[in-house]
Structure formats: structure tokens, C-alpha cells
Tab-separated table of C-alpha atoms and ligand atoms in Angstrom:
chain	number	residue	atom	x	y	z
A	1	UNK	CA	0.000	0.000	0.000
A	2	UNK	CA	1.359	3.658	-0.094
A	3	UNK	CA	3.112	3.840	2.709
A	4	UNK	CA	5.797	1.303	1.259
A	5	UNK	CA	5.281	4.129	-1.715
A	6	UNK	CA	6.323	7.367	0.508
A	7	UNK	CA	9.083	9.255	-1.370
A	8	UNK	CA	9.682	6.871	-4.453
A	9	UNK	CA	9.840	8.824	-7.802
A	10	UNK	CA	7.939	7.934	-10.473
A	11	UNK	CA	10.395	7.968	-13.412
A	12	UNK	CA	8.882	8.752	-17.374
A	13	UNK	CA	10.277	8.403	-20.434
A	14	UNK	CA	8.491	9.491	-23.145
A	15	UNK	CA	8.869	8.381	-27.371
A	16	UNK	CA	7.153	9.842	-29.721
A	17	UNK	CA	4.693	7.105	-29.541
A	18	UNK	CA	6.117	5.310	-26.455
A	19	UNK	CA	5.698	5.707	-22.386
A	20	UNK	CA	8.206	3.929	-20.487
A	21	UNK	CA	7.826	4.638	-16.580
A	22	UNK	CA	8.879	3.236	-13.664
A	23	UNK	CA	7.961	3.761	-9.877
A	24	UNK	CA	11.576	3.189	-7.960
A	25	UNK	CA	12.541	4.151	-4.421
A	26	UNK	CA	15.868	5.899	-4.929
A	27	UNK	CA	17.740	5.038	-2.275
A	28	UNK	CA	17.232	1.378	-1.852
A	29	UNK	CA	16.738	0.708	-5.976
A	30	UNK	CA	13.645	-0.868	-5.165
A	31	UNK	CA	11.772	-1.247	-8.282
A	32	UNK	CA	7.690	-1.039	-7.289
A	33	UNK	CA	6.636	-1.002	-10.674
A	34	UNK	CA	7.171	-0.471	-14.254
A	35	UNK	CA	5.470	-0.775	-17.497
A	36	UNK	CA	5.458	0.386	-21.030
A	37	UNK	CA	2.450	2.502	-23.100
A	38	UNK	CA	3.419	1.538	-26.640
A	39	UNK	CA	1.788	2.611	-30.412
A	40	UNK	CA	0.231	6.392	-28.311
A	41	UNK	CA	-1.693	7.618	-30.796
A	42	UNK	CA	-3.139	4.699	-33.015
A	43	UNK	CA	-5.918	2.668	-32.567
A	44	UNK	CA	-4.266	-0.985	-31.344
A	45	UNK	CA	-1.916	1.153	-28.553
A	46	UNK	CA	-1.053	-1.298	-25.749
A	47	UNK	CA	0.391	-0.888	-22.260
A	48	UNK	CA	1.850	-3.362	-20.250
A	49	UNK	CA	1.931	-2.885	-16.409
A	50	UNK	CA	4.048	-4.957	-13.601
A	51	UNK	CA	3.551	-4.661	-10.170
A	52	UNK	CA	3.833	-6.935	-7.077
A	53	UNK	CA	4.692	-9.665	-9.561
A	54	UNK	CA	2.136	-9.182	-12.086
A	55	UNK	CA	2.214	-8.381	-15.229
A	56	UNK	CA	-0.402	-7.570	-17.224
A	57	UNK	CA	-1.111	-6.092	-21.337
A	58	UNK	CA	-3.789	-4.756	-22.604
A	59	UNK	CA	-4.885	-3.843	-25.969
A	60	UNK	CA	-6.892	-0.149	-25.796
A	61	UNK	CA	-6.595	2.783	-27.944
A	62	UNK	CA	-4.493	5.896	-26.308
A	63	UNK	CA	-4.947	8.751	-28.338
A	64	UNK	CA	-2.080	11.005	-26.504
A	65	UNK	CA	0.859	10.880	-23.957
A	66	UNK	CA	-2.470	12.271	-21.187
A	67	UNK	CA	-4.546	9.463	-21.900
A	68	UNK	CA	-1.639	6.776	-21.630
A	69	UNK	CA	-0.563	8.315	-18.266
A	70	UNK	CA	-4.544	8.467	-17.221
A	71	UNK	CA	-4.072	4.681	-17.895
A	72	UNK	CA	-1.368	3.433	-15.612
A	73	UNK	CA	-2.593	5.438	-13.001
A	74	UNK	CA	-5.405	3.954	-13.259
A	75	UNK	CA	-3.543	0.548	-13.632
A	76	UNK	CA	-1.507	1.599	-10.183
A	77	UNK	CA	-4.702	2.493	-8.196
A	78	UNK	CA	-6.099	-1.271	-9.243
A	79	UNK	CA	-2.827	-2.541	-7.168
A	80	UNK	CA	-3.528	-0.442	-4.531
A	81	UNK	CA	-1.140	2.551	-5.077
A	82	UNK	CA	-3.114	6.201	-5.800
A	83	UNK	CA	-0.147	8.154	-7.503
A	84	UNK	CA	-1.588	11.483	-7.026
A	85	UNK	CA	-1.631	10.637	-3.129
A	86	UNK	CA	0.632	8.285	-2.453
A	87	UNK	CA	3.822	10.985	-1.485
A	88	UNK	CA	5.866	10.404	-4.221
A	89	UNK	CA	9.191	12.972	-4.039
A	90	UNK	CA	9.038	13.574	-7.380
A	91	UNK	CA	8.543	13.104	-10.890
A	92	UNK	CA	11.805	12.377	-13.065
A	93	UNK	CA	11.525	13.175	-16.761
A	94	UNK	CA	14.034	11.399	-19.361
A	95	UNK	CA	14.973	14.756	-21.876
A	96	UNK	CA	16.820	14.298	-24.508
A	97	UNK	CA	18.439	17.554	-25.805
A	98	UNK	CA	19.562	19.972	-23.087
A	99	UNK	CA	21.194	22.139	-25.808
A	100	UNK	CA	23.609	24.908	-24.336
A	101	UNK	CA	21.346	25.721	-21.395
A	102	UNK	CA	20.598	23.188	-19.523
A	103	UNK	CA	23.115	20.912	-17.846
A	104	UNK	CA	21.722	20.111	-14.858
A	105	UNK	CA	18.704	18.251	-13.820
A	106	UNK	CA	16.147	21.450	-13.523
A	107	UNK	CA	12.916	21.098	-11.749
A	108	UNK	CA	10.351	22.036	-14.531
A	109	UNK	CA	8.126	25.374	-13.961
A	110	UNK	CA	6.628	26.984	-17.225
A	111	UNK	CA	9.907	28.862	-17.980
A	112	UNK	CA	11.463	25.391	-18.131
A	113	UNK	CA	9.149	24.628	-20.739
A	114	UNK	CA	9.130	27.011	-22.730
A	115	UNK	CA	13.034	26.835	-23.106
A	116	UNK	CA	12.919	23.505	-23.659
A	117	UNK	CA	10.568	23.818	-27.155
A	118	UNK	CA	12.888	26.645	-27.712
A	119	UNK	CA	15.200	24.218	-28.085
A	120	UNK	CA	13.834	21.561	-29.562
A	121	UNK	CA	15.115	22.197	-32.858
A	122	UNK	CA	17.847	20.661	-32.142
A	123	UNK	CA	16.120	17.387	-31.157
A	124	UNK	CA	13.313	17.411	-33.158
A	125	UNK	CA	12.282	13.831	-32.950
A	126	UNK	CA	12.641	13.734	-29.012
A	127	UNK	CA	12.081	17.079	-26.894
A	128	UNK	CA	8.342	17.541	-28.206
A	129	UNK	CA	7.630	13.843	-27.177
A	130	UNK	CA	9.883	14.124	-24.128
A	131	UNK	CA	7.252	17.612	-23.451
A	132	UNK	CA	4.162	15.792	-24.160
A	133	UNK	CA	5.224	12.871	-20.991
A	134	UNK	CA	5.854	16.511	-18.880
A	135	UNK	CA	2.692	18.263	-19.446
A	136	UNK	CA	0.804	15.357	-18.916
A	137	UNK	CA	2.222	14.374	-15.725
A	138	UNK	CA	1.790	18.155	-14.946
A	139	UNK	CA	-1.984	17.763	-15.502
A	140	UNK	CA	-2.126	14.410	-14.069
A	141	UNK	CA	0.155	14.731	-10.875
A	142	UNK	CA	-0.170	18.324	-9.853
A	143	UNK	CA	1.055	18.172	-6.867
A	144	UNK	CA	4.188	16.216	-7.141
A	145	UNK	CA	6.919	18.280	-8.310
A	146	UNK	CA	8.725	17.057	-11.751
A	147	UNK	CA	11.986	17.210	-12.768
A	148	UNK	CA	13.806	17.111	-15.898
A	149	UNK	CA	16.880	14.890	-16.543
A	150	UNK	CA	19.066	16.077	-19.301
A	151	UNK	CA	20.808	12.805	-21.763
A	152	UNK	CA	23.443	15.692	-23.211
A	153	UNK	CA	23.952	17.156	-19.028
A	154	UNK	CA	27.205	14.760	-18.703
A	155	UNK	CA	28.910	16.094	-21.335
A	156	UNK	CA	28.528	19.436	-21.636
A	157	UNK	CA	32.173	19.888	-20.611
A	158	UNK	CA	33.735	18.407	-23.555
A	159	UNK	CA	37.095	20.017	-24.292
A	160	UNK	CA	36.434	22.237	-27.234
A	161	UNK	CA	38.442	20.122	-29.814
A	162	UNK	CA	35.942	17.417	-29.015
A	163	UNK	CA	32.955	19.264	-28.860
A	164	UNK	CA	33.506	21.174	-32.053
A	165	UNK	CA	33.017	20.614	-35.488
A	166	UNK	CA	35.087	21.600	-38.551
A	167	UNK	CA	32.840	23.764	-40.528
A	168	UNK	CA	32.099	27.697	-40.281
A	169	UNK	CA	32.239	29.167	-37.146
A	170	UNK	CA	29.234	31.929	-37.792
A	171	UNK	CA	27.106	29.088	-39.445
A	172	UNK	CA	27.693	26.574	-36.110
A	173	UNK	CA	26.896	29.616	-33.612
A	174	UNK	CA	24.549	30.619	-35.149
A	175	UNK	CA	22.417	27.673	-35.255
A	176	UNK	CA	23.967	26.028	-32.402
A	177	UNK	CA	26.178	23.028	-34.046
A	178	UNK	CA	28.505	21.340	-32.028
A	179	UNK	CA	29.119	17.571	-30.269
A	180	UNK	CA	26.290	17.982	-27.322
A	181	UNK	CA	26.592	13.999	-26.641
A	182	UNK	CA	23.576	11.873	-25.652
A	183	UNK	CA	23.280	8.590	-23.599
A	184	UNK	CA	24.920	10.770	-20.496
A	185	UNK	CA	22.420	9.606	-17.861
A	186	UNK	CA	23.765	6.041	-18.440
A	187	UNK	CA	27.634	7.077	-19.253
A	188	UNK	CA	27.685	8.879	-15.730
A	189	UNK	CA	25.881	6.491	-13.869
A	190	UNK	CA	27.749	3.529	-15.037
A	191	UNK	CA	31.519	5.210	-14.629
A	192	UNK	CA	30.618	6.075	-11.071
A	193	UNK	CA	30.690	2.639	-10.478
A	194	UNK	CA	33.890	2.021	-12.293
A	195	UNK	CA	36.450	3.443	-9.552
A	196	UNK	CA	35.108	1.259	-6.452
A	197	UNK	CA	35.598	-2.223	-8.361
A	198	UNK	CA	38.977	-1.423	-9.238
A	199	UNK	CA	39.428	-0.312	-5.376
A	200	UNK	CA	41.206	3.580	-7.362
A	201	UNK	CA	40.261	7.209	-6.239
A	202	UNK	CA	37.587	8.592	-9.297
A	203	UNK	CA	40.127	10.910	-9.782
A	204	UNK	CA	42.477	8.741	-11.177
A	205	UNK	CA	40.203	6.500	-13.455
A	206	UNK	CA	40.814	6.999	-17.082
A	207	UNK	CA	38.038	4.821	-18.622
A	208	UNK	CA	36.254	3.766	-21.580
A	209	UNK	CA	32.116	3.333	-21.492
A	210	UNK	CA	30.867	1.400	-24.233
A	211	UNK	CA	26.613	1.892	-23.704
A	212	UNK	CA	25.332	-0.803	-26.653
A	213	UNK	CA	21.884	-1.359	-26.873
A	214	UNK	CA	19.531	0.117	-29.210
A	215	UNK	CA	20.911	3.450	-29.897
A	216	UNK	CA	24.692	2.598	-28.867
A	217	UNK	CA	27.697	4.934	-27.613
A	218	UNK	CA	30.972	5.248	-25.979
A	219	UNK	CA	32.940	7.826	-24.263
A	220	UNK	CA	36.095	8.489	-23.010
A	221	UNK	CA	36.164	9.824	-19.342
A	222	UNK	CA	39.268	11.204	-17.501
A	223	UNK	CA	38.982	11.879	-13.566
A	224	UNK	CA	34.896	11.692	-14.053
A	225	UNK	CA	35.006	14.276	-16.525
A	226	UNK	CA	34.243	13.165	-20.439
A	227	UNK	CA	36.518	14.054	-22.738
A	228	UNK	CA	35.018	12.328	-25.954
A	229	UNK	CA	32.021	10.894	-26.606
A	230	UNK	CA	30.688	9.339	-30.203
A	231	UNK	CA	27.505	10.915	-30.419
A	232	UNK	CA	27.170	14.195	-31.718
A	233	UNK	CA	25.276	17.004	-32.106
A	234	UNK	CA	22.228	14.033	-31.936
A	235	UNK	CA	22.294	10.745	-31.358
A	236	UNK	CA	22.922	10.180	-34.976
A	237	UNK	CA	26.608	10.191	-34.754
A	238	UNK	CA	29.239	7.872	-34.007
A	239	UNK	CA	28.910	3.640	-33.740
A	240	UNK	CA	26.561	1.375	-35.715
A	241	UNK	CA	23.071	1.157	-33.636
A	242	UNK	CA	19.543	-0.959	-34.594
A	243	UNK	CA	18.468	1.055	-36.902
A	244	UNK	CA	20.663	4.403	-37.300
A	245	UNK	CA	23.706	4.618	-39.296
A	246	UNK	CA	26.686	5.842	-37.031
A	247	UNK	CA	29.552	8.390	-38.934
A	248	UNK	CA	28.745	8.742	-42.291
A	249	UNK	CA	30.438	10.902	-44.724
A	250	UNK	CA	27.866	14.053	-44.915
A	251	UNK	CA	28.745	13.941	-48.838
A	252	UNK	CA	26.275	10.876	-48.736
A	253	UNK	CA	23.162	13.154	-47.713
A	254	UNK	CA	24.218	15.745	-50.077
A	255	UNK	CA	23.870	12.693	-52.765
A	256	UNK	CA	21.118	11.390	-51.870
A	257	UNK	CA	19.219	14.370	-52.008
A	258	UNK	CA	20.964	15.653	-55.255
A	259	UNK	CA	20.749	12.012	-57.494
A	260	UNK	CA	18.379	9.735	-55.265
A	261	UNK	CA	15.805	13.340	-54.848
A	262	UNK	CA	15.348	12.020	-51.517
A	263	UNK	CA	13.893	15.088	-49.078
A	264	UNK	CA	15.045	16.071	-45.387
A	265	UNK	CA	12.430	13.884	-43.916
A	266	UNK	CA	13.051	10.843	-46.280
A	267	UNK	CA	17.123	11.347	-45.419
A	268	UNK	CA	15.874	11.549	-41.836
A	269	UNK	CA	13.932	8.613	-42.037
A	270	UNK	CA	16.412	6.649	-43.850
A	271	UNK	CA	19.225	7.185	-41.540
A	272	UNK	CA	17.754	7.546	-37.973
A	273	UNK	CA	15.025	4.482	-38.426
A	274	UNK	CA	16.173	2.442	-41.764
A	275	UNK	CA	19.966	2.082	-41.077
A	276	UNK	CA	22.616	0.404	-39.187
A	277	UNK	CA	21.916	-3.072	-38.563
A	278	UNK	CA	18.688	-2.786	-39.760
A	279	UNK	CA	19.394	-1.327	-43.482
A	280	UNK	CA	22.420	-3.875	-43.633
A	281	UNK	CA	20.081	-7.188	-42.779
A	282	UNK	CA	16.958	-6.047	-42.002
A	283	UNK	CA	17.079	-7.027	-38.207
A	284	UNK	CA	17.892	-4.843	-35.159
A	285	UNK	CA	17.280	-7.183	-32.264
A	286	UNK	CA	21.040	-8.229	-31.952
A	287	UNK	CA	19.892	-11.534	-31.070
A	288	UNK	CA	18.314	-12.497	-34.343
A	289	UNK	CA	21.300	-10.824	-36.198
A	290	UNK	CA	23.465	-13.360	-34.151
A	291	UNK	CA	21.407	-16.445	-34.761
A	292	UNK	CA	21.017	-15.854	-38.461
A	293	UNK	CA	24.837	-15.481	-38.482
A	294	UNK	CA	24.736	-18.989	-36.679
A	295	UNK	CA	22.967	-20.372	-39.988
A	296	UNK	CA	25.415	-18.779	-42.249
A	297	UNK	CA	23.351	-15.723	-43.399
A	298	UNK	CA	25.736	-13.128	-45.268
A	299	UNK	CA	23.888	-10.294	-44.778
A	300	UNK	CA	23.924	-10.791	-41.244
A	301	UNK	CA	27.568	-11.562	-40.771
A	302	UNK	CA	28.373	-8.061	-42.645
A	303	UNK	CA	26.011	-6.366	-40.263
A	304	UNK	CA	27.890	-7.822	-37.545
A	305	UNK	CA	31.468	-7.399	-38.906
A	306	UNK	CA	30.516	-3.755	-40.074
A	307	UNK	CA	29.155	-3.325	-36.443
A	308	UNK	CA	32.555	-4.577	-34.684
A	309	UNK	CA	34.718	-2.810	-37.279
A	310	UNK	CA	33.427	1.139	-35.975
A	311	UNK	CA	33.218	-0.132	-32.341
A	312	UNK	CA	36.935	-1.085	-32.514
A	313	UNK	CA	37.793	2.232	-34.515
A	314	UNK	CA	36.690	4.127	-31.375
A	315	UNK	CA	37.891	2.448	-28.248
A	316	UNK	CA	41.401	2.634	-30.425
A	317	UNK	CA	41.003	6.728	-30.359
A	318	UNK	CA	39.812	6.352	-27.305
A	319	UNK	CA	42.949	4.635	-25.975
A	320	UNK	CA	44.525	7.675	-27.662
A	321	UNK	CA	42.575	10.270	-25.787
A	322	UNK	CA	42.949	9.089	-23.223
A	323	UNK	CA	47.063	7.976	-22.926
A	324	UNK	CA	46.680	5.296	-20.008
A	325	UNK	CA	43.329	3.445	-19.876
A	326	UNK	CA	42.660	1.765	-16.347
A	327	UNK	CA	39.751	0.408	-17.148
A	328	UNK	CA	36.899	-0.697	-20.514
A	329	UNK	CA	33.208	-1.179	-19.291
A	330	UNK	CA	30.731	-2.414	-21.527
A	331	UNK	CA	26.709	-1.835	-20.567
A	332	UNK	CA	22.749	-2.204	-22.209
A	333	UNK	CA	21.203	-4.593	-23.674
A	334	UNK	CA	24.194	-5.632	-26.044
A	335	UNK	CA	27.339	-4.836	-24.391
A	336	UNK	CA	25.657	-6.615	-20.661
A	337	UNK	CA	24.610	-9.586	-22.621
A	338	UNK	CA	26.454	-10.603	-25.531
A	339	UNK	CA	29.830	-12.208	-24.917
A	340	UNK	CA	30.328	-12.312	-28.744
A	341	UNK	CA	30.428	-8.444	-29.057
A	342	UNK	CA	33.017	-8.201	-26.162
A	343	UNK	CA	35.276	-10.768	-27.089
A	344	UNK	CA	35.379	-9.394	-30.482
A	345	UNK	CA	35.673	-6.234	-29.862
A	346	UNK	CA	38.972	-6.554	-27.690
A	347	UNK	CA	40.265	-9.270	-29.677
A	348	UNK	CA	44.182	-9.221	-30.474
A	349	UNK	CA	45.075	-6.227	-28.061
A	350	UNK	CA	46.802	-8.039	-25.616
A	351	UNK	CA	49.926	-5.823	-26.882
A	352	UNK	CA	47.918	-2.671	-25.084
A	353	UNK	CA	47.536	-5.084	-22.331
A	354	UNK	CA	43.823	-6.274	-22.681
A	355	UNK	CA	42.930	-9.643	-22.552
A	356	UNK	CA	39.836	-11.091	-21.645
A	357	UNK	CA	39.118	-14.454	-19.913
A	358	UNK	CA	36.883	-16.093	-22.071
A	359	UNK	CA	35.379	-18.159	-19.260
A	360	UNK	CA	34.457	-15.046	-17.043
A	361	UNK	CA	33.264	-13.456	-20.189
A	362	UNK	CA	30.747	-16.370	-21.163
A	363	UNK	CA	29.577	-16.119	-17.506
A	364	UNK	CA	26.136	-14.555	-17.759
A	365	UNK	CA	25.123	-12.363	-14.546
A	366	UNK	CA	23.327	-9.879	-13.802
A	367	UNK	CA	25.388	-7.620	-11.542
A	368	UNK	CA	28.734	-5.683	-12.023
A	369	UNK	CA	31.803	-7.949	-13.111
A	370	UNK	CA	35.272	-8.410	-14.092
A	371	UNK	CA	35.705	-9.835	-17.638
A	372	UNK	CA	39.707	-9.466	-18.399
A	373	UNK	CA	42.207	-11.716	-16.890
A	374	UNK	CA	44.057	-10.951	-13.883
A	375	UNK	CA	47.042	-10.106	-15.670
A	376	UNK	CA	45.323	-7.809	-17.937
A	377	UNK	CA	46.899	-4.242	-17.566
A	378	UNK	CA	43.254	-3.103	-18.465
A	379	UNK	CA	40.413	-4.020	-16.506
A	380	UNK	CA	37.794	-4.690	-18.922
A	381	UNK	CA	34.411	-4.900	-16.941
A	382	UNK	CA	30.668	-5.436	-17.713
A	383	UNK	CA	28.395	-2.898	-15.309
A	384	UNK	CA	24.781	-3.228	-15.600
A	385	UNK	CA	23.288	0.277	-16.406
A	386	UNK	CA	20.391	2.142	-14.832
A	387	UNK	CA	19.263	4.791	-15.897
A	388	UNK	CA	15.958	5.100	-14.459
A	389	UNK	CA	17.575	4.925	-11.254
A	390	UNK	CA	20.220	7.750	-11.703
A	391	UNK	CA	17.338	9.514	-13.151
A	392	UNK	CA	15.596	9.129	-9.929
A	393	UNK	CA	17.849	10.030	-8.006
A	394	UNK	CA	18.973	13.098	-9.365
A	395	UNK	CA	15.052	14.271	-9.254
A	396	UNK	CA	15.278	13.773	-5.542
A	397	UNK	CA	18.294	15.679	-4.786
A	398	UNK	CA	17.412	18.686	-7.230
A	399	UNK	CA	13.777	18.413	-5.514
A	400	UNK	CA	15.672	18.507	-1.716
A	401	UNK	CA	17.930	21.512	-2.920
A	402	UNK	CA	14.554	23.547	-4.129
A	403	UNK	CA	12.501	22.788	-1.103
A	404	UNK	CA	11.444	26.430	0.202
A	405	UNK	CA	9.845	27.349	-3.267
A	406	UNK	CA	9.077	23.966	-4.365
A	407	UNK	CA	5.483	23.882	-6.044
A	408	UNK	CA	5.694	27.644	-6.992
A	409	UNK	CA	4.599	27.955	-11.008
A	410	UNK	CA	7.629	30.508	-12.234
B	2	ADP	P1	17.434	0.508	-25.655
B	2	ADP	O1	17.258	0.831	-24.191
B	2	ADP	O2	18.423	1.376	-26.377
B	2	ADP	O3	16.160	0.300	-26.413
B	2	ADP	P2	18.617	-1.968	-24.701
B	2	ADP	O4	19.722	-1.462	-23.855
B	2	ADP	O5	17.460	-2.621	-24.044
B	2	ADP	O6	18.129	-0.906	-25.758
B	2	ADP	O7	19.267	-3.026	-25.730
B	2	ADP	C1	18.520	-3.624	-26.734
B	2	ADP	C2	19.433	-4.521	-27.548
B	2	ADP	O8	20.039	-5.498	-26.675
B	2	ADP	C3	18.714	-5.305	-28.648
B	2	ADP	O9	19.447	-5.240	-29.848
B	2	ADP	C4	18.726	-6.713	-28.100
B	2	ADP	O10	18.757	-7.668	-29.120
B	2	ADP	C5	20.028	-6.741	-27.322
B	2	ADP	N1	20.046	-7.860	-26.390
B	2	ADP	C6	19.258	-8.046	-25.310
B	2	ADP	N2	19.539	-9.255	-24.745
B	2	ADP	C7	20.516	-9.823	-25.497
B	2	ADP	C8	21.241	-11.057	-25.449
B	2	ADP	N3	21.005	-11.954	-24.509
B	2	ADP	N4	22.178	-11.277	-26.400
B	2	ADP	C9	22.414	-10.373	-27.364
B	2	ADP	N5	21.773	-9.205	-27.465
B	2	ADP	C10	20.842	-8.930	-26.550
């Protein structure tokens, strides 16, 4: 009942057609519930609720981001928790693009807002569905303050050579280009826990983060400060993902628009939802890429070596950056899960002293481990992320810091 509910943070994270949200006590990590809205806006939307060891789906239309929130309170209150009274400490919104002015998680009053569709622009896929999950919690949950968690905060202190681009300088200020980064909820989070396991002050750590699941990044962190990361100026950038193409030579777009008369959107679509692993074999779920590779499929096996190839290109700059590397995490779904990915990606560097032991690597587990050998000069680790968790927690302290005017509208 709600008492076991007092001061957990209901963390959202909202698609453009997606709600993910989870209800999580932040200090003990105590998951209460979670659940997904998926297909907002069509007629067969879904939403799939687990609580107290249930789980349940349902097939129901949701017209908008309000309606699927509506829902799993409604789905909560049926289990015996009434969000809107229950005394949550906050609500902790998932934002993508913090642009150049925010870098820290904000609580969200109606200036907030409005400079977050200012910037939106720059994220135009995400912040206006990341807006729709605020204003409807803002309706819904009135009471309970809400917070916004920036994915570009971590790394808005990338050393200029890193966070700038080689074009114009009056163009890129004027329409804000640069490397903002993305993925920095789970880079932070996960290279906090880096420095305890290998028993070294944070400021020493030099480390690698390789996040792979979906959308897929690394970075290169120094002391707990990035100083590279492979996403750019969106999460378009950098390694191969599901479905979006990593670096590509911009000359491509140019083409495509000049011979294939392809428009922005049609570019857009191409490389953010029709690329990567997806445009080479027409599968994103890593697992089905790997098992068609198992039965010899070509297409699949490119995918996958194509995949490997860019991973490898950047933890080698990275090692660069960097100088001395104490230490090479991998995290999400791909890098916690598939041994394949990590073996191949360090293969043949025992010369830069990584080696992993293939025995702890083909160990599956679900908490933080050690994959290298113990003579490995490198520790190369695999650290579950969590980023509804860090999410959470920031809300709480930026909600305990803003206590005397918490509530207040401006
Ligand atoms: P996101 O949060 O970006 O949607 P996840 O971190 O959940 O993504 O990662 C999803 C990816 O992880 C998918 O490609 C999925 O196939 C892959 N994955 C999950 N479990 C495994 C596994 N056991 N082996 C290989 N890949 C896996």
C-alpha cells in the first residue's frame, strides 16, 4: 500500500509514440513497478503494467501521452497505489536535448518549458515527445513536483576540440552546431561505479564506457570528466546502432538528395530508423542478427562485422585520448549480454595489455563484473546500467535543494 510508496519517484520516459515509466525508491533501488504505453496515438496502442509480480497487457486505444498516463494510473490504483496521493518525491523526466542551457537536472516550472521547445530544434524527434510525458504528468500529478533529466547534461564539458566541429564558425553559432553527446544519464551512472571495483580514487580512473543497446555509444572519461564521446550534435553520430547509421560521410546526404531526390524527412527517415543493422540485414534485435549469423546468413555476418569494425575504430582513439586506460566497461542490452560483441571487440590487443578471460566473459550475470584476466593491464568490466535509477535520483536531490519554493509555477 502507499506507505511502502512514501518518497519513491515515479520515473517517465516518453517516445514519440512510447511511455516507459517506472515507480523506484531511490535510495534502496527498489523497483515497485514499471510498465510500457506503446503505439500512443493509433488505434491498437497497448500498455503493459508490472507490479507486485504481475504483469499484465492490454490492448486499448491511447490517443495522446495524457490518456496513456490516465491509464497506468489507473492501472496503479487497481494494485492499490493512488499516484496522485501516495507521497511520491518527485517526478523524473528522461529529456533528450539539453542544448547549451541546460546541464543540470532542472525542476520544470513553465519557464522550463518554454526553453525547452525553444530548443527543440535541435532534437526534433525527441524534446516535443519528451514535453508531451511533462505536461501530462503536470496535468495528471499536480502536486508532485517534476523534474527534468538532461541525456546531453554529462557532457557538456567536452574540451572544445571534441565538442567542435570543422565547418564555419558563424554558421555553427549561429544555429547552435557542435558535439552535445547523448546517452549521459547512463555514461555517468555507469563510470561512477567504475572506480570502487577497481578499489582507485575517481580521480584517477581513465576509462572507456561502451553503452550498446539500441541506440549505442561510448565515451572516453578522464577523472569523471568526459573528454570524448561518439555521439554528436544528436544521437545520430558515431557507432553502428539498430536502426541508425553511425559516422557517415555528410557527402552521402548531399547525394542522396541531389541524385536519389530524396527530401530532409526521407534522409531523416532513412538514416535515424532504416539504417545500421537494420538497413544492412533487415534485423535490429542483436539476437536475431546473431542467430542468423549462426545459420550462415551473409547479410547478417556483414552487419555484424561492419558493427565490430566502428566499435573497434573508437575504443582505439579512445585509448589515444585518453594515454593510459585503467579500465573498458561495456553496458545495455548488447554490451551486458552478448559475450560475442566483447570478445570481439577486444580481440588481439593483448599488446595494449587487454585480454579477456573467455570463461568469465561467457559467464552470464546480472550484476557488475570483471571480464579481463588478472594479468590484464586493463580491466575490462561489464556494469549493468540504470538509468531510471540515476534519473531518480537526481530528481530527488534537485527536488531537496529547491525545497522552500518547491510547487511555486515561475
Ligand atoms: P534501448 O534501451 O536502447 O532500447 P537496450 O539497452 O534494451 O536498448 O538493448 C537492446 C538490444 O540489446 C537489442 O538489440 C537486443 O537484441 C540486445 N540484447 C538483449 N539481450 C541480449 C542477449 N542476450 N544477447 C544479445 N543481445 C541482446
Amino acid at each position: 500500500m502507499s506507505e511502502s510508496v512514501d518518497g519513491a519517484v515515479l520515473v517517465l520516459n516518453a517516445g514519440s509514440s512510447s511511455l516507459k515509466y517506472q515507480l523506484v525508491h531511490p535510495e534502496s533501488a527498489e523497483v515497485i513497478a514499471d510498465g510500457v504505453a506503446e503505439r500512443i496515438g493509433d488505434h491498437d496502442g497497448s500498455i503493459t503494467h508490472s507490479q507486485g509480480g504481475d504483469e499484465s497487457t492490454e490492448t486499448l486505444e491511447l490517443p495522446d501521452h495524457t490518456a496513456a498516463i490516465r491509464r497506468m494510473m489507473e492501472l496503479f490504483t487497481s494494485g492499490g497505489i493512488d499516484l496522485a496521493h501516495a507521497g511520491l518525491s518527485a517526478v523524473g523526466h528522461r529529456v533528450v536535448h539539453g542544448g547549451r542551457t541546460f546541464y543540470w537536472p532542472t525542476l520544470i516550472d513553465d519557464h522550463v518549458i518554454s526553453e525547452i521547445k525553444r530548443i527543440s530544434s535541435l532534437a526534433p524527434l525527441h524534446n516535443p515527445a519528451n514535453l508531451t510525458g511533462i505536461e501530462a504528468a503536470r496535468e495528471l500529478l499536480p502536486r508532485v513536483p517534476s523534474v527534468a533529466v538532461f541525456d546531453t547534461a554529462f557532457f557538456h564539458g567536452l574540451p572544445d576540440a571534441a565538442a567542435t566541429y570543422a565547418i564555419d564558425r558563424g554558421v555553427a553559432k549561429l544555429h547552435a552546431i557542435r558535439r552535445y553527446g547523448f546517452h549521459g544519464t547512463s555514461h555517468q551512472y555507469v563510470s561512477e561505479q567504475v572506480p570502487p571495483i577497481l578499489g582507485q580514487d575517481p580521480a584517477t580512473v581513465n576509462q572507456i564506457v561502451l553503452h550498446l543497446g539500441n541506440g549505442a555509444s561510448a565515451s572516453a572519461i578522464s577523472g569523471g570528466e568526459p573528454i570524448d564521446t561518439s555521439m554528436g550534435m544528436t544521437p545520430l553520430e558515431g557507432l553502428v546502432m539498430g536502426t541508425r547509421s553511425g559516422d557517415i560521410d555528410p557527402g552521402v546526404v548531399l547525394h542522396l538528395h541531389r541524385v536519389a531526390k530524396l527530401g530532409a524527412e526521407q534522409i531523416d527517415t532513412l538514416l535515424n530508423k532504416n539504417s545500421g543493422l537494420k538497413g544492412l540485414c533487415g534485423d535490429n534485435d542483436f539476437r536475431s542478427v546473431t542467430e542468423r549469423i549462426g545459420r550462415g546468413d551473409t547479410s547478417a555476418r556483414l552487419a555484424y562485422d561492419v558493427y565490430i569494425h566502428r566499435l573497434r575504430r573508437y575504443i582505439g582513439a579512445y585509448m589515444i585520448d585518453l594515454g593510459r586506460v585503467d579500465a573498458i566497461t561495456f553496458t545495455a542490452g548488447v554490451g551486458e549480454n552478448a559475450a560475442g560483441v566483447r570478445a570481439d571487440a577486444l580481440a588481439g590487443l593483448e599488446n595494449y595489455g587487454i585480454a579477456i578471460d573467455p570463461e568469465r566473459n561467457a559467464v552470464h550475470r546480472k550484476d557488475a563484473r570483471q571480464i579481463s584476466t588478472d594479468d590484464s593491464t586493463v580491466r575490462v568490466l561489464v556494469v549493468p546500467t540504470n538509468e531510471e535509477l540515476a534519473i531518480a535520483r537526481q530528481a530527488v536531490e534537485v527536488v531537496a535543494r529547491s525545497e522552500p519554493e518547491s510547487g511555486s509555477g515561475t
